[in-house]
């Protein structure tokens, strides 16, 4: 069973040598996405709410290219730069993640480059 890279112009190009997502069999791993505008490369949103919305747009674009959606997610990893961002992030996350059953989620606090406040990666199982 081979691995297949997933790539779309509707999400930012990776800054290093990795794919936006990789599929092997029925597993799809979406690489960490951030709030870059795919057309300009500029950060969208000056707070965690705006950046989370753009990050999810980028995730959904990669998922769509793979024939998937957030409903296929079984694991979501969230990287935040500040514990104070947890509550506003959760409000947007709960709005966007969709109906139950919800994917498992891990939240990690890290340093991200520049003015980035959030990064999210997603693991999906496809039918």
Short mmCIF file of N, CA and C in Angstrom, two decimals:
data_model
loop_
_atom_site.label_atom_id
_atom_site.label_comp_id
_atom_site.label_asym_id
_atom_site.label_seq_id
_atom_site.Cartn_x
_atom_site.Cartn_y
_atom_site.Cartn_z
N UNK A 1 0.85 -1.17 0.00
CA UNK A 1 0.00 0.00 0.00
C UNK A 1 0.90 1.24 0.00
N UNK A 2 0.72 2.08 -0.98
CA UNK A 2 1.59 3.26 -1.11
C UNK A 2 0.95 4.49 -0.47
N UNK A 3 1.80 5.47 -0.21
CA UNK A 3 1.35 6.75 0.31
C UNK A 3 1.10 7.68 -0.87
N UNK A 4 0.09 8.53 -0.73
CA UNK A 4 -0.25 9.50 -1.76
C UNK A 4 -0.29 10.89 -1.13
N UNK A 5 0.40 11.83 -1.74
CA UNK A 5 0.37 13.21 -1.27
C UNK A 5 -0.91 13.89 -1.74
N UNK A 6 -1.43 14.75 -0.90
CA UNK A 6 -2.59 15.57 -1.23
C UNK A 6 -2.13 17.01 -1.29
N UNK A 7 -2.50 17.71 -2.36
CA UNK A 7 -2.08 19.09 -2.53
C UNK A 7 -3.19 19.89 -3.19
N UNK A 8 -3.40 21.10 -2.70
CA UNK A 8 -4.39 22.00 -3.28
C UNK A 8 -3.87 23.42 -3.25
N UNK A 9 -4.24 24.19 -4.26
CA UNK A 9 -3.92 25.62 -4.30
C UNK A 9 -4.79 26.41 -3.33
N UNK A 10 -5.83 25.78 -2.78
CA UNK A 10 -6.76 26.46 -1.89
C UNK A 10 -6.31 26.47 -0.44
N UNK A 11 -5.11 25.98 -0.19
CA UNK A 11 -4.50 26.03 1.14
C UNK A 11 -3.04 26.45 0.95
N UNK A 12 -2.42 27.00 1.98
CA UNK A 12 -1.04 27.47 1.84
C UNK A 12 -0.08 26.34 1.50
N UNK A 13 0.91 26.68 0.71
CA UNK A 13 1.96 25.71 0.39
C UNK A 13 2.83 25.52 1.64
N UNK A 14 3.25 24.29 1.91
CA UNK A 14 4.11 24.06 3.07
C UNK A 14 5.45 24.81 2.93
N UNK A 15 5.98 25.28 4.06
CA UNK A 15 7.24 26.02 4.01
C UNK A 15 8.48 25.13 3.89
N UNK A 16 8.29 23.84 4.05
CA UNK A 16 9.41 22.89 3.98
C UNK A 16 8.98 21.71 3.11
N UNK A 17 9.82 20.71 3.02
CA UNK A 17 9.55 19.57 2.15
C UNK A 17 8.63 18.56 2.84
N UNK A 18 7.34 18.88 2.86
CA UNK A 18 6.31 17.96 3.33
C UNK A 18 5.02 18.28 2.60
N UNK A 19 4.09 17.36 2.64
CA UNK A 19 2.83 17.51 1.92
C UNK A 19 1.78 18.17 2.81
N UNK A 20 0.79 18.79 2.17
CA UNK A 20 -0.33 19.34 2.94
C UNK A 20 -1.07 18.22 3.67
N UNK A 21 -1.12 17.05 3.03
CA UNK A 21 -1.69 15.86 3.66
C UNK A 21 -1.11 14.65 2.96
N UNK A 22 -1.18 13.52 3.65
CA UNK A 22 -0.74 12.25 3.09
C UNK A 22 -1.81 11.22 3.38
N UNK A 23 -2.13 10.44 2.36
CA UNK A 23 -3.09 9.36 2.52
C UNK A 23 -2.39 8.02 2.30
N UNK A 24 -2.68 7.08 3.19
CA UNK A 24 -2.22 5.71 3.03
C UNK A 24 -3.39 4.82 3.42
N UNK A 25 -3.89 4.09 2.43
CA UNK A 25 -5.09 3.29 2.67
C UNK A 25 -6.24 4.21 3.03
N UNK A 26 -6.89 3.92 4.15
CA UNK A 26 -8.02 4.77 4.54
C UNK A 26 -7.63 5.82 5.58
N UNK A 27 -6.32 5.99 5.83
CA UNK A 27 -5.86 7.02 6.75
C UNK A 27 -5.43 8.27 6.00
N UNK A 28 -5.82 9.42 6.52
CA UNK A 28 -5.44 10.71 5.94
C UNK A 28 -4.93 11.59 7.06
N UNK A 29 -3.66 12.00 6.95
CA UNK A 29 -3.08 12.91 7.94
C UNK A 29 -2.89 14.27 7.28
N UNK A 30 -3.59 15.27 7.81
CA UNK A 30 -3.43 16.64 7.34
C UNK A 30 -2.33 17.28 8.17
N UNK A 31 -1.31 17.79 7.50
CA UNK A 31 -0.21 18.46 8.19
C UNK A 31 -0.71 19.70 8.90
N UNK A 32 0.07 20.16 9.86
CA UNK A 32 -0.28 21.36 10.61
C UNK A 32 -0.59 22.52 9.68
N UNK A 33 -1.76 23.08 9.88
CA UNK A 33 -2.20 24.24 9.09
C UNK A 33 -2.24 25.46 10.01
N UNK A 34 -1.96 26.61 9.43
CA UNK A 34 -1.99 27.87 10.16
C UNK A 34 -2.85 28.86 9.37
N UNK A 35 -2.87 30.10 9.83
CA UNK A 35 -3.79 31.10 9.29
C UNK A 35 -3.25 31.87 8.10
N UNK A 36 -2.44 31.26 7.27
CA UNK A 36 -1.96 31.95 6.08
C UNK A 36 -3.03 31.96 5.00
N UNK A 37 -3.16 33.09 4.32
CA UNK A 37 -4.01 33.18 3.14
C UNK A 37 -3.28 32.43 2.02
N UNK A 38 -3.94 31.45 1.37
CA UNK A 38 -3.26 30.67 0.35
C UNK A 38 -2.81 31.51 -0.86
N UNK A 39 -3.49 32.60 -1.14
CA UNK A 39 -3.15 33.42 -2.31
C UNK A 39 -2.00 34.37 -2.03
N UNK A 40 -1.97 34.95 -0.82
CA UNK A 40 -0.99 35.99 -0.54
C UNK A 40 0.12 35.55 0.41
N UNK A 41 -0.14 34.53 1.20
CA UNK A 41 0.82 34.10 2.21
C UNK A 41 0.78 34.93 3.47
N UNK A 42 -0.10 35.93 3.52
CA UNK A 42 -0.22 36.79 4.70
C UNK A 42 -1.06 36.09 5.77
N UNK A 43 -0.80 36.42 7.02
CA UNK A 43 -1.60 35.89 8.12
C UNK A 43 -2.96 36.56 8.08
N UNK A 44 -4.01 35.76 8.21
CA UNK A 44 -5.38 36.26 8.27
C UNK A 44 -5.83 36.23 9.73
N UNK A 45 -6.20 37.37 10.24
CA UNK A 45 -6.67 37.47 11.62
C UNK A 45 -5.59 37.97 12.55
N UNK A 46 -5.97 38.93 13.39
CA UNK A 46 -5.01 39.48 14.34
C UNK A 46 -5.26 38.98 15.75
N UNK A 47 -6.20 38.04 15.89
CA UNK A 47 -6.44 37.41 17.19
C UNK A 47 -6.69 35.92 16.96
N UNK A 48 -6.78 35.17 18.05
CA UNK A 48 -6.92 33.72 17.92
C UNK A 48 -8.23 33.32 17.25
N UNK A 49 -9.28 34.10 17.41
CA UNK A 49 -10.56 33.79 16.77
C UNK A 49 -10.43 33.88 15.25
N UNK A 50 -9.91 34.98 14.74
CA UNK A 50 -9.74 35.13 13.30
C UNK A 50 -8.77 34.13 12.72
N UNK A 51 -7.67 33.89 13.42
CA UNK A 51 -6.70 32.92 12.92
C UNK A 51 -7.25 31.50 12.95
N UNK A 52 -8.05 31.17 13.95
CA UNK A 52 -8.66 29.83 14.00
C UNK A 52 -9.61 29.63 12.83
N UNK A 53 -10.39 30.64 12.51
CA UNK A 53 -11.32 30.54 11.37
C UNK A 53 -10.56 30.29 10.07
N UNK A 54 -9.48 31.04 9.83
CA UNK A 54 -8.69 30.85 8.61
C UNK A 54 -8.01 29.48 8.61
N UNK A 55 -7.50 29.07 9.75
CA UNK A 55 -6.85 27.77 9.84
C UNK A 55 -7.83 26.66 9.47
N UNK A 56 -9.05 26.74 9.95
CA UNK A 56 -10.06 25.74 9.59
C UNK A 56 -10.42 25.81 8.11
N UNK A 57 -10.45 27.00 7.52
CA UNK A 57 -10.68 27.10 6.07
C UNK A 57 -9.59 26.34 5.32
N UNK A 58 -8.35 26.50 5.75
CA UNK A 58 -7.25 25.80 5.10
C UNK A 58 -7.35 24.29 5.29
N UNK A 59 -7.70 23.85 6.49
CA UNK A 59 -7.89 22.42 6.75
C UNK A 59 -8.99 21.87 5.86
N UNK A 60 -10.12 22.57 5.80
CA UNK A 60 -11.25 22.09 5.00
C UNK A 60 -10.90 22.03 3.52
N UNK A 61 -10.05 22.93 3.03
CA UNK A 61 -9.63 22.89 1.63
C UNK A 61 -8.79 21.65 1.35
N UNK A 62 -7.89 21.32 2.26
CA UNK A 62 -7.07 20.12 2.09
C UNK A 62 -7.95 18.87 2.18
N UNK A 63 -8.83 18.84 3.15
CA UNK A 63 -9.74 17.69 3.28
C UNK A 63 -10.58 17.52 2.03
N UNK A 64 -11.13 18.60 1.50
CA UNK A 64 -11.96 18.52 0.29
C UNK A 64 -11.17 17.95 -0.88
N UNK A 65 -9.93 18.37 -1.02
CA UNK A 65 -9.08 17.86 -2.10
C UNK A 65 -8.90 16.35 -1.98
N UNK A 66 -8.92 15.84 -0.76
CA UNK A 66 -8.76 14.41 -0.52
C UNK A 66 -10.09 13.67 -0.52
N UNK A 67 -11.19 14.39 -0.75
CA UNK A 67 -12.50 13.76 -0.73
C UNK A 67 -13.00 13.49 0.68
N UNK A 68 -12.56 14.31 1.62
CA UNK A 68 -12.90 14.11 3.03
C UNK A 68 -13.51 15.38 3.60
N UNK A 69 -13.91 15.31 4.87
CA UNK A 69 -14.42 16.47 5.59
C UNK A 69 -14.09 16.31 7.07
N UNK A 70 -14.40 17.32 7.85
CA UNK A 70 -14.15 17.25 9.29
C UNK A 70 -14.93 16.11 9.94
N UNK A 71 -16.00 15.66 9.32
CA UNK A 71 -16.77 14.53 9.85
C UNK A 71 -15.93 13.25 9.86
N UNK A 72 -14.87 13.19 9.05
CA UNK A 72 -13.99 12.02 9.00
C UNK A 72 -12.88 12.07 10.04
N UNK A 73 -12.76 13.18 10.76
CA UNK A 73 -11.67 13.36 11.72
C UNK A 73 -11.87 12.46 12.94
N UNK A 74 -10.77 11.80 13.35
CA UNK A 74 -10.79 11.03 14.59
C UNK A 74 -9.84 11.63 15.62
N UNK A 75 -8.92 12.51 15.18
CA UNK A 75 -7.98 13.14 16.09
C UNK A 75 -7.63 14.52 15.58
N UNK A 76 -7.69 15.50 16.47
CA UNK A 76 -7.32 16.87 16.14
C UNK A 76 -6.27 17.30 17.17
N UNK A 77 -5.15 17.82 16.69
CA UNK A 77 -4.13 18.37 17.58
C UNK A 77 -4.09 19.87 17.37
N UNK A 78 -4.18 20.59 18.46
CA UNK A 78 -4.21 22.05 18.43
C UNK A 78 -2.98 22.57 19.16
N UNK A 79 -2.30 23.52 18.53
CA UNK A 79 -1.13 24.15 19.13
C UNK A 79 -1.47 25.63 19.33
N UNK A 80 -1.50 26.07 20.57
CA UNK A 80 -1.78 27.46 20.91
C UNK A 80 -0.54 28.08 21.54
N UNK A 81 -0.40 29.39 21.36
CA UNK A 81 0.78 30.07 21.90
C UNK A 81 0.55 30.65 23.29
N UNK A 82 -0.69 30.67 23.75
CA UNK A 82 -1.00 31.32 25.03
C UNK A 82 -2.19 30.63 25.67
N UNK A 83 -2.08 30.29 26.95
CA UNK A 83 -3.19 29.63 27.64
C UNK A 83 -4.43 30.53 27.68
N UNK A 84 -4.25 31.82 27.59
CA UNK A 84 -5.40 32.75 27.58
C UNK A 84 -6.23 32.60 26.32
N UNK A 85 -5.69 31.96 25.29
CA UNK A 85 -6.42 31.77 24.03
C UNK A 85 -7.33 30.55 24.05
N UNK A 86 -7.24 29.74 25.10
CA UNK A 86 -7.99 28.48 25.13
C UNK A 86 -9.51 28.71 25.02
N UNK A 87 -10.07 29.59 25.82
CA UNK A 87 -11.52 29.81 25.81
C UNK A 87 -12.02 30.38 24.47
N UNK A 88 -11.41 31.45 23.94
CA UNK A 88 -11.91 31.94 22.65
C UNK A 88 -11.68 30.93 21.52
N UNK A 89 -10.57 30.20 21.56
CA UNK A 89 -10.36 29.15 20.57
C UNK A 89 -11.48 28.13 20.65
N UNK A 90 -11.80 27.67 21.86
CA UNK A 90 -12.83 26.65 22.04
C UNK A 90 -14.18 27.09 21.50
N UNK A 91 -14.52 28.35 21.65
CA UNK A 91 -15.79 28.84 21.12
C UNK A 91 -15.86 28.64 19.61
N UNK A 92 -14.81 29.02 18.91
CA UNK A 92 -14.77 28.86 17.45
C UNK A 92 -14.69 27.39 17.09
N UNK A 93 -13.86 26.64 17.78
CA UNK A 93 -13.71 25.20 17.52
C UNK A 93 -15.06 24.50 17.63
N UNK A 94 -15.78 24.76 18.72
CA UNK A 94 -17.08 24.10 18.93
C UNK A 94 -18.08 24.47 17.85
N UNK A 95 -17.99 25.69 17.35
CA UNK A 95 -18.87 26.13 16.27
C UNK A 95 -18.53 25.40 14.96
N UNK A 96 -17.24 25.22 14.67
CA UNK A 96 -16.81 24.73 13.36
C UNK A 96 -16.63 23.22 13.26
N UNK A 97 -16.41 22.53 14.37
CA UNK A 97 -16.02 21.13 14.29
C UNK A 97 -17.16 20.21 13.85
N UNK A 98 -18.38 20.63 13.99
CA UNK A 98 -19.49 19.82 13.49
C UNK A 98 -20.16 19.00 14.57
N UNK A 99 -21.05 18.14 14.13
CA UNK A 99 -21.87 17.36 15.04
C UNK A 99 -21.11 16.18 15.64
N UNK A 100 -21.63 15.70 16.76
CA UNK A 100 -21.05 14.53 17.44
C UNK A 100 -21.22 13.31 16.55
N UNK A 101 -20.42 12.28 16.68
CA UNK A 101 -19.36 12.20 17.68
C UNK A 101 -18.16 13.04 17.29
N UNK A 102 -17.62 13.72 18.28
CA UNK A 102 -16.48 14.61 18.04
C UNK A 102 -15.17 13.84 18.05
N UNK A 103 -14.25 14.33 17.29
CA UNK A 103 -12.91 13.74 17.25
C UNK A 103 -12.23 13.93 18.60
N UNK A 104 -11.31 13.03 18.93
CA UNK A 104 -10.46 13.24 20.09
C UNK A 104 -9.62 14.48 19.83
N UNK A 105 -9.22 15.17 20.91
CA UNK A 105 -8.43 16.38 20.71
C UNK A 105 -7.37 16.52 21.78
N UNK A 106 -6.23 17.00 21.35
CA UNK A 106 -5.14 17.34 22.25
C UNK A 106 -4.78 18.79 22.01
N UNK A 107 -4.58 19.54 23.09
CA UNK A 107 -4.15 20.93 22.97
C UNK A 107 -2.78 21.07 23.63
N UNK A 108 -1.86 21.66 22.89
CA UNK A 108 -0.48 21.83 23.35
C UNK A 108 -0.15 23.32 23.27
N UNK A 109 0.62 23.79 24.23
CA UNK A 109 1.05 25.20 24.21
C UNK A 109 2.49 25.25 23.74
N UNK A 110 2.71 26.04 22.68
CA UNK A 110 4.02 26.08 22.01
C UNK A 110 4.34 27.51 21.58
N UNK A 111 5.55 27.67 21.07
CA UNK A 111 5.91 28.90 20.39
C UNK A 111 5.74 28.67 18.90
N UNK A 112 5.10 29.59 18.22
CA UNK A 112 4.93 29.52 16.76
C UNK A 112 5.65 30.72 16.15
N UNK A 113 6.07 30.61 14.90
CA UNK A 113 6.81 31.71 14.28
C UNK A 113 5.95 32.96 14.05
N UNK A 114 6.61 34.09 14.09
CA UNK A 114 5.96 35.36 13.75
C UNK A 114 4.77 35.66 14.64
N UNK A 115 3.71 36.09 14.00
CA UNK A 115 2.48 36.47 14.70
C UNK A 115 1.45 35.36 14.73
N UNK A 116 1.85 34.14 14.41
CA UNK A 116 0.91 33.01 14.41
C UNK A 116 0.52 32.65 15.84
N UNK A 117 -0.77 32.40 16.05
CA UNK A 117 -1.31 32.10 17.37
C UNK A 117 -1.83 30.68 17.50
N UNK A 118 -2.09 30.02 16.35
CA UNK A 118 -2.69 28.68 16.39
C UNK A 118 -2.21 27.86 15.19
N UNK A 119 -2.02 26.57 15.42
CA UNK A 119 -1.74 25.60 14.37
C UNK A 119 -2.57 24.36 14.69
N UNK A 120 -3.09 23.72 13.65
CA UNK A 120 -3.94 22.54 13.86
C UNK A 120 -3.58 21.47 12.83
N UNK A 121 -3.46 20.22 13.30
CA UNK A 121 -3.34 19.11 12.37
C UNK A 121 -4.46 18.11 12.67
N UNK A 122 -4.81 17.31 11.66
CA UNK A 122 -5.99 16.46 11.74
C UNK A 122 -5.67 15.08 11.19
N UNK A 123 -6.14 14.05 11.88
CA UNK A 123 -6.04 12.68 11.41
C UNK A 123 -7.46 12.20 11.11
N UNK A 124 -7.64 11.66 9.91
CA UNK A 124 -8.95 11.16 9.47
C UNK A 124 -8.87 9.69 9.09
N UNK A 125 -9.98 9.01 9.25
CA UNK A 125 -10.17 7.67 8.71
C UNK A 125 -11.29 7.79 7.68
N UNK A 126 -11.00 7.38 6.46
CA UNK A 126 -11.95 7.49 5.36
C UNK A 126 -12.59 6.14 5.08
N UNK A 127 -13.81 6.17 4.61
CA UNK A 127 -14.51 4.93 4.25
C UNK A 127 -13.98 4.35 2.96
#
